Amino acid sequence: MRLALFDLDHTLIPFDSGTVFTRHLIACGALDANFEPRYLEYCRRYAEGRVDMVEMHRFTVGALAVHPPARLERWLCEFEPVIASLVPDASHELVRAHRQAGDACVLVTATTRFVAQAFARVLGLDEVLATEPAVDARGHYSGEVVGEPCFREHKRTHVEGWLARRGATWHDVERCWFYSDSINDLPLLSAVSDPVVVNPDPLLEAHARERGWPIRRISRSAGASTRCDALP
């Protein structure tokens, strides 16, 4: 078995998925305009490696608890054309190259599942490991998390759970790539045979250079025609 694991924000997409979705929800009237600056503060703390993901999830997803999931799904469907216009061509090419090589391709992201799945559909990724949102007695998203958020060391355990559901372990993986931009993903990057950093934050870039890990740049302009390097 060969795996290609992909982080989402600032890796396959040159922006934060939550920020773009937040702006979409504000435009739909689902969130108040003053929600965005508070969300961006969480993003800043995330970039610094000091965010509490459960607390962040309660804030972001909990704000949607008043809306039925069916309404949220409609907004997500309306959001997909926006996503499609923002994903760089190089990201599509990278995923396509792994799929054509016969690698199992999995999105592994701290983003909540319902947002991550919208991006996965646009990127052509069938398998998604993400933070699982809990629902309340009404069937609305509560803001709580089912299990551990797909973040830091728990990204590795989510991957191991995915393998176990297929009757496999790391020993059955011949080769595994993981593409990420963030120092938060160091536990999973250190676990795979082929760690690749993409548009890395300063801490991860320094770590990658010390260890000779490949560093890739995917254009931060939407719809960029810049091609990723050929797969090894």
Short mmCIF file of N, CA, C and O in Angstrom, two decimals, residues 24 54 59 194 214:
data_model
loop_
_atom_site.label_atom_id
_atom_site.label_comp_id
_atom_site.label_asym_id
_atom_site.label_seq_id
_atom_site.Cartn_x
_atom_site.Cartn_y
_atom_site.Cartn_z
N HIS A 24 -18.23 33.66 3.66
CA HIS A 24 -19.40 33.20 2.91
C HIS A 24 -20.64 33.19 3.80
O HIS A 24 -21.72 33.63 3.39
N VAL A 54 -10.15 22.31 20.61
CA VAL A 54 -11.52 22.07 21.08
C VAL A 54 -12.21 23.39 21.37
O VAL A 54 -13.38 23.60 21.00
N PHE A 59 -16.14 27.54 19.45
CA PHE A 59 -16.44 28.90 19.01
C PHE A 59 -16.96 28.93 17.58
O PHE A 59 -18.01 29.52 17.30
N ASP A 194 8.01 9.82 3.53
CA ASP A 194 8.29 10.94 2.64
C ASP A 194 7.59 12.22 3.11
O ASP A 194 6.54 12.59 2.59
N PRO A 214 12.17 17.75 1.53
CA PRO A 214 11.81 18.56 0.37
C PRO A 214 10.90 19.72 0.77
O PRO A 214 10.02 19.56 1.63
#
